[in-house]
Short mmCIF file of C-alpha atoms in Angstrom, two decimals:
data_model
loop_
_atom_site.label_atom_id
_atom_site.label_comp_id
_atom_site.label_asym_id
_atom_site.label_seq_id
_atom_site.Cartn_x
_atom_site.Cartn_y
_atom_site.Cartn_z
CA UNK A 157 100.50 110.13 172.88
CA UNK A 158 99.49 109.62 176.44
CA UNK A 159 101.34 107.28 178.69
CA UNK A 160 98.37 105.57 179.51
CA UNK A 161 97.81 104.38 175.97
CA UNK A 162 101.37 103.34 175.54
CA UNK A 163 101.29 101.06 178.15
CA UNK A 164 97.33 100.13 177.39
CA UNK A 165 96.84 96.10 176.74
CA UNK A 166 95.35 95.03 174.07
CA UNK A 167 92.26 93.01 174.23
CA UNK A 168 90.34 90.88 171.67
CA UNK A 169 87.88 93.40 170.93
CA UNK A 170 84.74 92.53 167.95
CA UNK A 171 84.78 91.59 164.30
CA UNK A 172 82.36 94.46 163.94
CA UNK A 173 81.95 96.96 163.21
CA UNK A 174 84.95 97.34 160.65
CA UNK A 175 86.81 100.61 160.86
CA UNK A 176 88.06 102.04 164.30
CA UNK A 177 84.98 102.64 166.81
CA UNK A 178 84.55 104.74 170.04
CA UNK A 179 82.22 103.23 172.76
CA UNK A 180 83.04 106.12 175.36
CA UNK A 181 86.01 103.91 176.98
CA UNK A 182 87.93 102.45 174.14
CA UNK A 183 88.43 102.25 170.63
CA UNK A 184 87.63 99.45 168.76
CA UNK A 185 89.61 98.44 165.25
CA UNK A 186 88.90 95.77 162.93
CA UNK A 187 90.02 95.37 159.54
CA UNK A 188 88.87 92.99 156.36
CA UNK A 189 91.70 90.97 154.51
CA UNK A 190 90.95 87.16 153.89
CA UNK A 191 94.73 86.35 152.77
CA UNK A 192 96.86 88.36 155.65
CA UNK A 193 99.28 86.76 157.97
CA UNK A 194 99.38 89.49 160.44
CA UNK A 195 98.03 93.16 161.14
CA UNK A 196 99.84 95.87 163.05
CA UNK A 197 98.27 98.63 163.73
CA UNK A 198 100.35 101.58 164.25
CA UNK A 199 99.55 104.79 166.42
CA UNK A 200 101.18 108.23 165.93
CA UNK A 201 101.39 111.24 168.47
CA UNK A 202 99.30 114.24 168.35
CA UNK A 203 101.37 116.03 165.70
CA UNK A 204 100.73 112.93 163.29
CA UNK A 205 104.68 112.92 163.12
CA UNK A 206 105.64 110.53 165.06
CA UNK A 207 105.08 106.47 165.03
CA UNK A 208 104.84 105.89 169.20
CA UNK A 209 103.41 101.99 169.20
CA UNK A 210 103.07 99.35 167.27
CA UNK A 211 100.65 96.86 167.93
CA UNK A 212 99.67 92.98 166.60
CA UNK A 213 96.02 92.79 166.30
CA UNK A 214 95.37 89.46 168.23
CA UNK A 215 92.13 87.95 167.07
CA UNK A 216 91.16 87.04 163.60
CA UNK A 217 87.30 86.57 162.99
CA UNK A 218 85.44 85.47 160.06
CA UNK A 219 88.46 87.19 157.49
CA UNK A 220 88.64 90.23 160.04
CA UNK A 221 91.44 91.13 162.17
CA UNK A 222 90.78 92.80 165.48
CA UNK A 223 91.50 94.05 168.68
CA UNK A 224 90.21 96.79 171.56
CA UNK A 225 92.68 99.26 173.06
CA UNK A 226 90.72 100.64 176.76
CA UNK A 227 92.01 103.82 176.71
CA UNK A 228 92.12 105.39 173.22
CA UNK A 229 90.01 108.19 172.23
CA UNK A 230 88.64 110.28 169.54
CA UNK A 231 91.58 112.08 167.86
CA UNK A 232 93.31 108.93 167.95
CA UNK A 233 95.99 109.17 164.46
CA UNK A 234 96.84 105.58 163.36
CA UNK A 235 97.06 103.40 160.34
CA UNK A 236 98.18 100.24 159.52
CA UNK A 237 101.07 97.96 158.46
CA UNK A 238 99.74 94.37 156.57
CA UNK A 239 101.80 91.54 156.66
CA UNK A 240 101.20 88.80 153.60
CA UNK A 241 103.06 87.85 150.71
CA UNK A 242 104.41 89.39 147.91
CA UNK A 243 103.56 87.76 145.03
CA UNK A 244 101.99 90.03 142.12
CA UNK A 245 101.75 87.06 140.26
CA UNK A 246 99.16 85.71 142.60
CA UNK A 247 97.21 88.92 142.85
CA UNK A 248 98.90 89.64 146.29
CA UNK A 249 100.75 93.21 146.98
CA UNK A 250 101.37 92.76 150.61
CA UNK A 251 104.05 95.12 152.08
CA UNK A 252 104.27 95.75 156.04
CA UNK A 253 107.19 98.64 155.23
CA UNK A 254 104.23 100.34 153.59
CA UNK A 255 101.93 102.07 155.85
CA UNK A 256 98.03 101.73 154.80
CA UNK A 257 94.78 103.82 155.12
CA UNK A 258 92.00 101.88 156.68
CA UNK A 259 89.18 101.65 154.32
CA UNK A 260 86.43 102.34 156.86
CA UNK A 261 88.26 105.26 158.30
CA UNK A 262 85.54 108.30 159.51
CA UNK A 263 88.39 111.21 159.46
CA UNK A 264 91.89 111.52 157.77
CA UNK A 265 94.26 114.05 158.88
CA UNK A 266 97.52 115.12 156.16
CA UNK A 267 98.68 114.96 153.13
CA UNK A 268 99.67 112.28 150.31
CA UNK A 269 103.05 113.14 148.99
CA UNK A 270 104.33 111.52 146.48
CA UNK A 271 107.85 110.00 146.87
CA UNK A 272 109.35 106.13 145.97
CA UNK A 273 108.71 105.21 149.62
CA UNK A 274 104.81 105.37 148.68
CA UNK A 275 105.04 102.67 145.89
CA UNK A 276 104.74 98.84 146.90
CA UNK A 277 107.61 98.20 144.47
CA UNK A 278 111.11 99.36 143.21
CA UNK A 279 110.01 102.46 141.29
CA UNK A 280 112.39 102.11 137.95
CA UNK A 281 111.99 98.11 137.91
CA UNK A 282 109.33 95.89 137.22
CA UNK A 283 106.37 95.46 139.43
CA UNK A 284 107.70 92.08 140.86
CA UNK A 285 110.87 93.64 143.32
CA UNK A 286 109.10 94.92 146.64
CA UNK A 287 110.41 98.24 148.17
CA UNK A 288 111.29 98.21 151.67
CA UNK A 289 111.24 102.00 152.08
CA UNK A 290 108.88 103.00 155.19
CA UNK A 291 106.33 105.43 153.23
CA UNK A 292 104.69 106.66 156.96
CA UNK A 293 106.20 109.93 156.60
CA UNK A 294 104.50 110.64 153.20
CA UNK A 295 101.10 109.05 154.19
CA UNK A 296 98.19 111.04 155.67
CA UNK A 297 96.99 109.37 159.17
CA UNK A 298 93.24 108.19 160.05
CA UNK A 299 91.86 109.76 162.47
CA UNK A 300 89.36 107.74 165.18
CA UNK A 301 86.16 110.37 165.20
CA UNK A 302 83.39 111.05 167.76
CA UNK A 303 80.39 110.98 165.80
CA UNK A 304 78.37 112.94 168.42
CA UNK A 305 76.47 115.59 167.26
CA UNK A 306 72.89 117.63 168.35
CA UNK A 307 71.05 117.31 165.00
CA UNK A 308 68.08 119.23 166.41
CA UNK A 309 65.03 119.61 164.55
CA UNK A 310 66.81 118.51 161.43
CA UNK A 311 64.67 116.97 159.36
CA UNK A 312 65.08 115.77 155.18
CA UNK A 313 62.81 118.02 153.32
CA UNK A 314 61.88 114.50 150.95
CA UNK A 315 60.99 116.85 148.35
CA UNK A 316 58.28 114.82 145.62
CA UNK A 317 60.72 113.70 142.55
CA UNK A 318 58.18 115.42 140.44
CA UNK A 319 58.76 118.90 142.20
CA UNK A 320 63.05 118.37 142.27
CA UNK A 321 65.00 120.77 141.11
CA UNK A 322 68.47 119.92 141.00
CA UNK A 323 71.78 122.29 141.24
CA UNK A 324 74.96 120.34 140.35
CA UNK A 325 78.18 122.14 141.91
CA UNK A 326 81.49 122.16 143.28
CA UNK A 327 81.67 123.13 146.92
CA UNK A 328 84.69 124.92 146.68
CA UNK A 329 84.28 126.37 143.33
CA UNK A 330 80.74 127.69 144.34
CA UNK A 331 81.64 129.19 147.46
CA UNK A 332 84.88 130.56 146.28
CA UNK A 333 83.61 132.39 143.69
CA UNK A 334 80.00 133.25 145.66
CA UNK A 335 80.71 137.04 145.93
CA UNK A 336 78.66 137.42 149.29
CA UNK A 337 80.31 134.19 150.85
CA UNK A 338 82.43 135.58 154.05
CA UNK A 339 85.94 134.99 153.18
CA UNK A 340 87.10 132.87 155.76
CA UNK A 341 84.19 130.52 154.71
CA UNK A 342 84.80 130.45 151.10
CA UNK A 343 85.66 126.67 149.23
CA UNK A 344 84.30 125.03 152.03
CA UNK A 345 81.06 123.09 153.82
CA UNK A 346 81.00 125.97 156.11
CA UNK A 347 80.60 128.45 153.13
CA UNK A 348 77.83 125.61 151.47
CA UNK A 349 75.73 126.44 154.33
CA UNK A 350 76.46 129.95 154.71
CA UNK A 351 72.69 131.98 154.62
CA UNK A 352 73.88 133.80 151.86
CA UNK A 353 74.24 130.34 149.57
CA UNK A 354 71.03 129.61 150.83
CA UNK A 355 68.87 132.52 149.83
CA UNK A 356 70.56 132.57 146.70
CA UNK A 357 69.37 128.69 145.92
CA UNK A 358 66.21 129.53 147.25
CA UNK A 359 65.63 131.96 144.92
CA UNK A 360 66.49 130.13 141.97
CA UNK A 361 63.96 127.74 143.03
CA UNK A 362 66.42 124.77 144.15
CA UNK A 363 65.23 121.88 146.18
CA UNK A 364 68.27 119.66 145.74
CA UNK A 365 72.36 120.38 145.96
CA UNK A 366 74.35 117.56 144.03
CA UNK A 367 78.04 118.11 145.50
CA UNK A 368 80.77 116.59 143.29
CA UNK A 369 82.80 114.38 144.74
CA UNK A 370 83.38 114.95 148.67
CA UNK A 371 85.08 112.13 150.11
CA UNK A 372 88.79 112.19 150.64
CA UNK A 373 90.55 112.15 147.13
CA UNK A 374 94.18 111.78 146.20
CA UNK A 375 96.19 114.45 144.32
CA UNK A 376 97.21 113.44 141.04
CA UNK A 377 100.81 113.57 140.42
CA UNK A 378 100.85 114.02 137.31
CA UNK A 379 99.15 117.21 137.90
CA UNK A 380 101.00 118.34 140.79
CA UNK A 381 104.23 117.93 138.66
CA UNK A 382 102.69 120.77 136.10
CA UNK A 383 102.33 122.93 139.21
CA UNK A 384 98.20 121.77 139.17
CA UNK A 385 95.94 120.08 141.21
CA UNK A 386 92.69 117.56 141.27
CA UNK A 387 89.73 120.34 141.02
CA UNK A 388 87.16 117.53 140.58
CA UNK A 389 88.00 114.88 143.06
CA UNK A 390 87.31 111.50 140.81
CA UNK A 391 89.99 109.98 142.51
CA UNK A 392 88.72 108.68 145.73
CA UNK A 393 91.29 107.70 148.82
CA UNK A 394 88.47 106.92 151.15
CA UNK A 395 84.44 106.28 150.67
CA UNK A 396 84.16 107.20 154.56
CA UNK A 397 85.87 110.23 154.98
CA UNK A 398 85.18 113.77 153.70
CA UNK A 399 87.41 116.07 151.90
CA UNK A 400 89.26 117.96 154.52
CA UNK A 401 90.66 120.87 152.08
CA UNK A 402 86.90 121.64 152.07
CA UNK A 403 86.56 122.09 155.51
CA UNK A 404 87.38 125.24 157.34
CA UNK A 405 87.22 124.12 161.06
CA UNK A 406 88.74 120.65 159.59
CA UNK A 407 85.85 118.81 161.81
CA UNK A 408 83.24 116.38 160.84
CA UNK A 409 80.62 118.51 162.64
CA UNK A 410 81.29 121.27 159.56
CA UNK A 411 79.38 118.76 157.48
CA UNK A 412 77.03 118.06 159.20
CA UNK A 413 75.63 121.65 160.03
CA UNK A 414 75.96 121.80 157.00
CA UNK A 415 73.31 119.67 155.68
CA UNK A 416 70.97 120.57 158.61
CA UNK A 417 70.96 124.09 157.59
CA UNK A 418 70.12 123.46 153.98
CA UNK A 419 67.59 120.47 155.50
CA UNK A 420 66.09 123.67 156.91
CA UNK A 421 65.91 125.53 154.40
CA UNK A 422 64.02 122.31 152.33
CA UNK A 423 67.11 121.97 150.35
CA UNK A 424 68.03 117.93 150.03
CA UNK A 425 71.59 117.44 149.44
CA UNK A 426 72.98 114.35 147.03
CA UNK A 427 76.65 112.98 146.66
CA UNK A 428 78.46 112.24 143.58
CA UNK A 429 80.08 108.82 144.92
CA UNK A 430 82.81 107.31 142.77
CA UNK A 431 83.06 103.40 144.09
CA UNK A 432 84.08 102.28 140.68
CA UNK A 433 87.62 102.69 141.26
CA UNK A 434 90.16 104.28 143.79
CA UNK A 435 93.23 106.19 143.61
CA UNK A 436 96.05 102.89 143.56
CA UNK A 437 95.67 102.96 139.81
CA UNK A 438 97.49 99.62 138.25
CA UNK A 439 100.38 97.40 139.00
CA UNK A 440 102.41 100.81 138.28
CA UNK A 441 100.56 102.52 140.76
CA UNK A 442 101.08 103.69 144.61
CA UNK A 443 100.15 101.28 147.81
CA UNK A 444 97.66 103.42 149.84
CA UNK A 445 95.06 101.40 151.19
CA UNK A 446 93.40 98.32 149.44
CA UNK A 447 96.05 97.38 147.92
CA UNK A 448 98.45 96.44 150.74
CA UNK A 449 95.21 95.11 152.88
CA UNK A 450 94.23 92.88 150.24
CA UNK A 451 94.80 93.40 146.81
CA UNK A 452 92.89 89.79 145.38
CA UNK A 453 90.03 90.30 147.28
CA UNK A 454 89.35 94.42 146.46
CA UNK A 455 90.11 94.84 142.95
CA UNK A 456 89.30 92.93 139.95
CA UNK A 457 92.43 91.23 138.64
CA UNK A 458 92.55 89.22 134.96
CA UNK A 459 91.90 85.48 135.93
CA UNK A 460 94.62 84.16 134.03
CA UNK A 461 97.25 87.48 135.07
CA UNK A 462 96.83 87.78 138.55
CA UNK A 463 99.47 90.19 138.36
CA UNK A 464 97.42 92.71 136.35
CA UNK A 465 94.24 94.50 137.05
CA UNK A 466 90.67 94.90 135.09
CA UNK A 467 90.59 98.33 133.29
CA UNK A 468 87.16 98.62 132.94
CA UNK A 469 87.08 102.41 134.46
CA UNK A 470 89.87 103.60 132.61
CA UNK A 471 91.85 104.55 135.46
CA UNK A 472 94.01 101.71 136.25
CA UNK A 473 91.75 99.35 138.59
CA UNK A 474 88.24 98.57 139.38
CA UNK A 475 86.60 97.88 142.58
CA UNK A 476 85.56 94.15 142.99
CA UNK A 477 82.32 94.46 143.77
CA UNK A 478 81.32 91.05 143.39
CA UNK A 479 83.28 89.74 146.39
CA UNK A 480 80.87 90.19 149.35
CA UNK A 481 83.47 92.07 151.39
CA UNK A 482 83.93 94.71 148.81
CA UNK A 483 79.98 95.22 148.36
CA UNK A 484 79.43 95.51 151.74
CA UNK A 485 82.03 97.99 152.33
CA UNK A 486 80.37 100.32 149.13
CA UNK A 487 76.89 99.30 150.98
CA UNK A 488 78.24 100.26 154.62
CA UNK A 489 79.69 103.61 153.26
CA UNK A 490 76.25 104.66 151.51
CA UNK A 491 74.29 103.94 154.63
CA UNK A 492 77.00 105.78 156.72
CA UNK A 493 76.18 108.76 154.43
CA UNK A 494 72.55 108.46 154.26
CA UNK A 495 72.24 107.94 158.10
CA UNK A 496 75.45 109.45 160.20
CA UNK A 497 75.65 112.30 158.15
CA UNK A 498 72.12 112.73 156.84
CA UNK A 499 72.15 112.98 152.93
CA UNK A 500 69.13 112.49 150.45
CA UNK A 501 70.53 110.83 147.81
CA UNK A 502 73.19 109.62 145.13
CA UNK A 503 74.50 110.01 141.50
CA UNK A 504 76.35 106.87 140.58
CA UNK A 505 79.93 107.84 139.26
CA UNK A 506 79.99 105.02 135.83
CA UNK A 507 77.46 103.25 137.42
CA UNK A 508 77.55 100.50 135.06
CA UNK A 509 80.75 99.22 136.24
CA UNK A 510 79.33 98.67 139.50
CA UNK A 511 76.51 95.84 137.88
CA UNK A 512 79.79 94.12 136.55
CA UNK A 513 80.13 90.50 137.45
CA UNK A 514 82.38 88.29 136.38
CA UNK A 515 80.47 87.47 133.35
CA UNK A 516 79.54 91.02 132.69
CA UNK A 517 77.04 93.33 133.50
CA UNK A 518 74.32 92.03 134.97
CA UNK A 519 71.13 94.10 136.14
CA UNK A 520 70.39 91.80 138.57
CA UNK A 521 74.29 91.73 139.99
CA UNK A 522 74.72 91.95 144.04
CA UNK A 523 75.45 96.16 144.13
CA UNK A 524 72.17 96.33 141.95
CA UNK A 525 70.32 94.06 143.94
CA UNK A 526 71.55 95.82 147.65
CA UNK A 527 70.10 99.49 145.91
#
C-alpha cells in the first residue's frame, strides 16, 4: 500500500454510485444498509495479505454510507467491516469481526475458505452467540477496477428472435474439452473467444452463446469436503463480478474481448443470472456479504421469525426483491452487464421467485415491472 494512501484523508465523497468508483483521481465507495451504526472500510496491501488501514466512512446519505479517498486507484483490494446489532431475532446479523464483500464490487481477487472464523456465529451453538473470530484471512478481497477499454467496431449482431439459434454451455467445460482450443486458453473467456470456438459455432449455425453462470460463485463445502468442487456455479457471491477461475489473464478486459470477438463474428452472447438467492444459505450459514451489511433489508425473513429466512429457492435464503434497494441492485447489475460489458441477453435462474411479493407471486411485482 502506498504511503500516500495511508496517510490520504477521507472526504465525504457521493451516495452514488454504490460500489467503489474510479474518477481518474480517487476512488469513490458507498455502500447500502438502512439499519447500520457504522461502516469501516478496510484496505489491504498489494499481496491481499495484509489489513494496512482502517477507515470510518463519514457521511450517511439516503440509507448509504460513503466516503472519497483522493489517492486510491484501480487495483485497490478492500472490503468491509459493518457495525449494527446482533440480534437474529430481529432479522439483524451484524458482525464488524467479520469482514464483508461489497455487493456492487466490479473485480474480486482470492479465495473463500471455509473455516469457523467465516460464520457470523459460534459454529457448534445456536445461531444466537456471535463469533468474534476475524474471518479476513479466509475472505477473498474486492478489487476497485478500471473499466477502460477500446471496444472498437464492436457492435451486437441483434440477431431477429425468429432466426436465433441458441448454444447453451459451460465456458470451462467447452473450452477444456474443445480439442483445437490452445492449452493455455482452455476453461476460460480467453479460450470462449478463441477463433477456433468460433468457426466451430459458426458452422453449426449458432447465433447465440448462453454461458452458465459467470459471476463470482462460492465453493460449496460440502463438496470440497468429498475432495469436489461447484462445476455449475448456482451459487452466486457477487452479481457484479465475473468468475475469475475462468479467466486466464485474471483481468476484466478477458471478458470483454471476449464478447467483441464473438459480436464479430454475429454471435450474441446471454448470461444465466441467478438473483434468486446467494451463497449465505440460512441462519446456519456463512457471513459473506449481505448478510453482515444488512441482513433485514436483503433477504426475505418469516414475518413473525425474524430470526429465520424464506426458503422459497431451496437453498437456504431468497433475495428480497421487493425492498427497493435489493431490486435496484439486481436492476443495476443487469444494466452493468448489458452496457459495461456488452451482453445480449438473459435466462432467468427460477425466475418465478423473482415476481414474489409479499403476498405471492405477482406478474405485475416491481422486478417484473423494471424488465
Amino acid at each position: 500500500m502506498p504511503e500516500r494512501l495511508r496517510r490520504a484523508r477521507v472526504r465525504e465523497g457521493l451516495p452514488h454510485p454504490l460500489g467503489a468508483t474510479w474518477d481518474g483521481l480517487g476512488v469513490n465507495f458507498a455502500l447500502f444498509s438502512a439499519n447500520a451504526t457504522k461502516v469501516e472500510l478496510c484496505l489491504f496491501d498489494e499481496a491481499g495479505e495484509r489489513e494496512v488501514e482502517r477507515i470510518a466512512l463519514p457521511e450517511y446519505t439516503d440509507e448509504v454510507w460513503h466516503g472519497y479517498l483522493p489517492d486510491a486507484r484501480p487495483g485497490t483490494l478492500y472490503g468491509y467491516r459493518v457495525h449494527g446489532p446482533y440480534a437474529p431475532e430481529e432479522g439483524h446479523r451484524f458482525n464488524p469481526n467479520k469482514l464483508v464483500l461489497d455487493p456492487y464490487a466490479k473485480g474480486l481477487t482470492g479465495e473463500l475458505r471455509w473455516d469457523p472464523a467465516v460464520f457470523g456465529y459460534v459454529v457448534g451453538e445456536d445461531d444466537l452467540s456471535p463469533d468474534t473470530r476475524d474471518s479476513a484471512p479466509f475472505m477473498p478481497r474486492c478489487r476497485v477496477v478500471d473499466p477502460a477499454f477500446t471496444w472498437g467496431r464492436e457492435r451486437s449482431p441483434a440477431v431477429p428472435w425468429e432466426r436465433t439459434v441458441i448454444y447453451e454451455t459451460h465456458v470451462r467445460g467447452f473450452t477444456m474439452r474443445h480439442p483445437q482450443v490452445p492449452e493455455r486458453l482452455r476453461g476460460t473467456y480467453a479460450g470462449l473467444g478463441s477463433p477456433e470456438v468460433i468457426a466451430y459455432l459458426r458452422g453449426l449455425g449458432v447465433t447465440a452463446v448462453e454461458l452458465l453462470p459467470v459471476h463470482a460463485f462460492a465453493q460449496d463445502q460440502h463438496l470440497l469436503d468429498k475432495g469436489l468442487i461447484n462445476y455449475w456455479g448456482y451459487n452466486t457471491l457477487n452479481f457484479f463480478s465475473p468468475e475469475l477461475r475462468y479467466s486466464a489473464t485474471g483481468s476484466l478486459a478477458e471478458f470483454k474481448e471476449m464478447v467483441a470477438r464473438l459480436h464479430d463474428a454475429g454471435i450474441e452472447v446471454i448470461l444465466d443470472v441467478v438473483y434468486n438467492h446467494t451463497a449465505e444459505g440460512n441462519e446456519r450459514g456463512p457471513t459473506l456479504s449481505f448478510k453482515g451489511i444488512d441482513n433485514a433489508s436483503y433477504y426475505r425473513l418469516l414475518p413473525d421469525d425474524r430470526r429465520h429466512y424464506i426458503n422459497d429457492t431451496g437453498t437456504g435464503n431468497t433475495l428480497n426483491l421487493a425492498h427497493p434497494r435489493v431490486l435496484q441492485m439486481v436492476t443495476d447489475s443487469l444494466r452493468y452487464w448489458a452496457q459495461e460489458m456488452r451482453v445480449d441477453g438473459f435466462r432467468f435462474d427460477l425466475a418465478t421467485i423473482l415476481g414474489r411479493e409479499d403476498h405471492g407471486f405477482d406478474e405485475g411485482g416491481g422486478f417484473l415491472d423494471s424488465c
